[in-house]
């Protein structure tokens, strides 16, 4: 029996932008602290293979669903990932699908 809900279709990967972080003592520490976590790095690596819902990110990053959700939200706030689609689970629950916004990160050091 087929479902009335849309299936997991393929998701176009957002066009990644090169992101530059200027390290000058005026707020770049917040972005760097988001990236300092090994779990956040694992989340980014998981998304490099293509957009995924948090449940698949958690599995790929070998972490709990709650921990993956926390890091995805921090990475979203820092501008590294964004919601790109909505899928539905077998039970009919909505799942937000996240994709990378960056494909490289450049750190530039400047004095004030």
JSON list of N, CA and C in Angstrom, two decimals, residues 51-78:
[
{"chain": "A", "resi": 51, "resn": "UNK", "atom": "N", "xyz": [22.25, 16.27, 1.89]},
{"chain": "A", "resi": 51, "resn": "UNK", "atom": "CA", "xyz": [21.27, 16.67, 2.91]},
{"chain": "A", "resi": 51, "resn": "UNK", "atom": "C", "xyz": [20.65, 15.47, 3.60]},
{"chain": "A", "resi": 52, "resn": "UNK", "atom": "N", "xyz": [20.36, 15.65, 4.90]},
{"chain": "A", "resi": 52, "resn": "UNK", "atom": "CA", "xyz": [19.80, 14.58, 5.73]},
{"chain": "A", "resi": 52, "resn": "UNK", "atom": "C", "xyz": [18.92, 15.17, 6.82]},
{"chain": "A", "resi": 53, "resn": "UNK", "atom": "N", "xyz": [17.96, 14.37, 7.32]},
{"chain": "A", "resi": 53, "resn": "UNK", "atom": "CA", "xyz": [17.24, 14.75, 8.54]},
{"chain": "A", "resi": 53, "resn": "UNK", "atom": "C", "xyz": [18.13, 14.46, 9.74]},
{"chain": "A", "resi": 54, "resn": "UNK", "atom": "N", "xyz": [17.78, 15.03, 10.88]},
{"chain": "A", "resi": 54, "resn": "UNK", "atom": "CA", "xyz": [18.61, 14.90, 12.08]},
{"chain": "A", "resi": 54, "resn": "UNK", "atom": "C", "xyz": [18.81, 13.44, 12.47]},
{"chain": "A", "resi": 55, "resn": "UNK", "atom": "N", "xyz": [17.81, 12.60, 12.28]},
{"chain": "A", "resi": 55, "resn": "UNK", "atom": "CA", "xyz": [17.96, 11.18, 12.66]},
{"chain": "A", "resi": 55, "resn": "UNK", "atom": "C", "xyz": [19.09, 10.52, 11.86]},
{"chain": "A", "resi": 56, "resn": "UNK", "atom": "N", "xyz": [19.20, 10.82, 10.58]},
{"chain": "A", "resi": 56, "resn": "UNK", "atom": "CA", "xyz": [20.28, 10.25, 9.77]},
{"chain": "A", "resi": 56, "resn": "UNK", "atom": "C", "xyz": [21.62, 10.91, 10.09]},
{"chain": "A", "resi": 57, "resn": "UNK", "atom": "N", "xyz": [21.60, 12.19, 10.45]},
{"chain": "A", "resi": 57, "resn": "UNK", "atom": "CA", "xyz": [22.83, 12.89, 10.86]},
{"chain": "A", "resi": 57, "resn": "UNK", "atom": "C", "xyz": [23.36, 12.24, 12.13]},
{"chain": "A", "resi": 58, "resn": "UNK", "atom": "N", "xyz": [22.47, 11.97, 13.09]},
{"chain": "A", "resi": 58, "resn": "UNK", "atom": "CA", "xyz": [22.87, 11.35, 14.35]},
{"chain": "A", "resi": 58, "resn": "UNK", "atom": "C", "xyz": [23.51, 9.99, 14.11]},
{"chain": "A", "resi": 59, "resn": "UNK", "atom": "N", "xyz": [22.90, 9.21, 13.24]},
{"chain": "A", "resi": 59, "resn": "UNK", "atom": "CA", "xyz": [23.45, 7.89, 12.94]},
{"chain": "A", "resi": 59, "resn": "UNK", "atom": "C", "xyz": [24.82, 8.00, 12.28]},
{"chain": "A", "resi": 60, "resn": "UNK", "atom": "N", "xyz": [24.96, 8.90, 11.30]},
{"chain": "A", "resi": 60, "resn": "UNK", "atom": "CA", "xyz": [26.24, 9.06, 10.59]},
{"chain": "A", "resi": 60, "resn": "UNK", "atom": "C", "xyz": [27.33, 9.61, 11.51]},
{"chain": "A", "resi": 61, "resn": "UNK", "atom": "N", "xyz": [26.94, 10.49, 12.44]},
{"chain": "A", "resi": 61, "resn": "UNK", "atom": "CA", "xyz": [27.91, 11.10, 13.35]},
{"chain": "A", "resi": 61, "resn": "UNK", "atom": "C", "xyz": [28.13, 10.25, 14.60]},
{"chain": "A", "resi": 62, "resn": "UNK", "atom": "N", "xyz": [27.43, 9.13, 14.70]},
{"chain": "A", "resi": 62, "resn": "UNK", "atom": "CA", "xyz": [27.54, 8.21, 15.84]},
{"chain": "A", "resi": 62, "resn": "UNK", "atom": "C", "xyz": [27.31, 8.94, 17.17]},
{"chain": "A", "resi": 63, "resn": "UNK", "atom": "N", "xyz": [26.17, 9.62, 17.24]},
{"chain": "A", "resi": 63, "resn": "UNK", "atom": "CA", "xyz": [25.80, 10.35, 18.44]},
{"chain": "A", "resi": 63, "resn": "UNK", "atom": "C", "xyz": [24.29, 10.22, 18.66]},
{"chain": "A", "resi": 64, "resn": "UNK", "atom": "N", "xyz": [23.82, 10.71, 19.79]},
{"chain": "A", "resi": 64, "resn": "UNK", "atom": "CA", "xyz": [22.39, 10.63, 20.09]},
{"chain": "A", "resi": 64, "resn": "UNK", "atom": "C", "xyz": [21.62, 11.64, 19.24]},
{"chain": "A", "resi": 65, "resn": "UNK", "atom": "N", "xyz": [20.33, 11.39, 19.12]},
{"chain": "A", "resi": 65, "resn": "UNK", "atom": "CA", "xyz": [19.45, 12.29, 18.38]},
{"chain": "A", "resi": 65, "resn": "UNK", "atom": "C", "xyz": [19.46, 13.68, 19.02]},
{"chain": "A", "resi": 66, "resn": "UNK", "atom": "N", "xyz": [19.39, 13.73, 20.34]},
{"chain": "A", "resi": 66, "resn": "UNK", "atom": "CA", "xyz": [19.38, 15.02, 21.04]},
{"chain": "A", "resi": 66, "resn": "UNK", "atom": "C", "xyz": [20.68, 15.78, 20.82]},
{"chain": "A", "resi": 67, "resn": "UNK", "atom": "N", "xyz": [21.81, 15.08, 20.88]},
{"chain": "A", "resi": 67, "resn": "UNK", "atom": "CA", "xyz": [23.10, 15.74, 20.68]},
{"chain": "A", "resi": 67, "resn": "UNK", "atom": "C", "xyz": [23.24, 16.23, 19.24]},
{"chain": "A", "resi": 68, "resn": "UNK", "atom": "N", "xyz": [22.80, 15.43, 18.29]},
{"chain": "A", "resi": 68, "resn": "UNK", "atom": "CA", "xyz": [22.84, 15.86, 16.89]},
{"chain": "A", "resi": 68, "resn": "UNK", "atom": "C", "xyz": [21.96, 17.08, 16.67]},
{"chain": "A", "resi": 69, "resn": "UNK", "atom": "N", "xyz": [20.77, 17.07, 17.25]},
{"chain": "A", "resi": 69, "resn": "UNK", "atom": "CA", "xyz": [19.85, 18.20, 17.11]},
{"chain": "A", "resi": 69, "resn": "UNK", "atom": "C", "xyz": [20.48, 19.48, 17.68]},
{"chain": "A", "resi": 70, "resn": "UNK", "atom": "N", "xyz": [21.13, 19.36, 18.84]},
{"chain": "A", "resi": 70, "resn": "UNK", "atom": "CA", "xyz": [21.79, 20.50, 19.47]},
{"chain": "A", "resi": 70, "resn": "UNK", "atom": "C", "xyz": [22.87, 21.08, 18.54]},
{"chain": "A", "resi": 71, "resn": "UNK", "atom": "N", "xyz": [23.71, 20.22, 17.99]},
{"chain": "A", "resi": 71, "resn": "UNK", "atom": "CA", "xyz": [24.80, 20.70, 17.14]},
{"chain": "A", "resi": 71, "resn": "UNK", "atom": "C", "xyz": [24.29, 21.23, 15.80]},
{"chain": "A", "resi": 72, "resn": "UNK", "atom": "N", "xyz": [23.27, 20.61, 15.24]},
{"chain": "A", "resi": 72, "resn": "UNK", "atom": "CA", "xyz": [22.68, 21.12, 13.99]},
{"chain": "A", "resi": 72, "resn": "UNK", "atom": "C", "xyz": [22.14, 22.53, 14.23]},
{"chain": "A", "resi": 73, "resn": "UNK", "atom": "N", "xyz": [21.47, 22.75, 15.35]},
{"chain": "A", "resi": 73, "resn": "UNK", "atom": "CA", "xyz": [20.92, 24.08, 15.66]},
{"chain": "A", "resi": 73, "resn": "UNK", "atom": "C", "xyz": [22.04, 25.11, 15.82]},
{"chain": "A", "resi": 74, "resn": "UNK", "atom": "N", "xyz": [23.10, 24.74, 16.51]},
{"chain": "A", "resi": 74, "resn": "UNK", "atom": "CA", "xyz": [24.24, 25.67, 16.67]},
{"chain": "A", "resi": 74, "resn": "UNK", "atom": "C", "xyz": [24.89, 25.97, 15.32]},
{"chain": "A", "resi": 75, "resn": "UNK", "atom": "N", "xyz": [25.03, 24.96, 14.49]},
{"chain": "A", "resi": 75, "resn": "UNK", "atom": "CA", "xyz": [25.61, 25.16, 13.15]},
{"chain": "A", "resi": 75, "resn": "UNK", "atom": "C", "xyz": [24.69, 25.99, 12.27]},
{"chain": "A", "resi": 76, "resn": "UNK", "atom": "N", "xyz": [23.38, 25.82, 12.45]},
{"chain": "A", "resi": 76, "resn": "UNK", "atom": "CA", "xyz": [22.42, 26.64, 11.70]},
{"chain": "A", "resi": 76, "resn": "UNK", "atom": "C", "xyz": [22.54, 28.10, 12.10]},
{"chain": "A", "resi": 77, "resn": "UNK", "atom": "N", "xyz": [22.59, 28.35, 13.41]},
{"chain": "A", "resi": 77, "resn": "UNK", "atom": "CA", "xyz": [22.72, 29.73, 13.90]},
{"chain": "A", "resi": 77, "resn": "UNK", "atom": "C", "xyz": [24.01, 30.39, 13.44]},
{"chain": "A", "resi": 78, "resn": "UNK", "atom": "N", "xyz": [25.07, 29.59, 13.27]},
{"chain": "A", "resi": 78, "resn": "UNK", "atom": "CA", "xyz": [26.36, 30.12, 12.82]},
{"chain": "A", "resi": 78, "resn": "UNK", "atom": "C", "xyz": [26.43, 30.26, 11.30]}
]
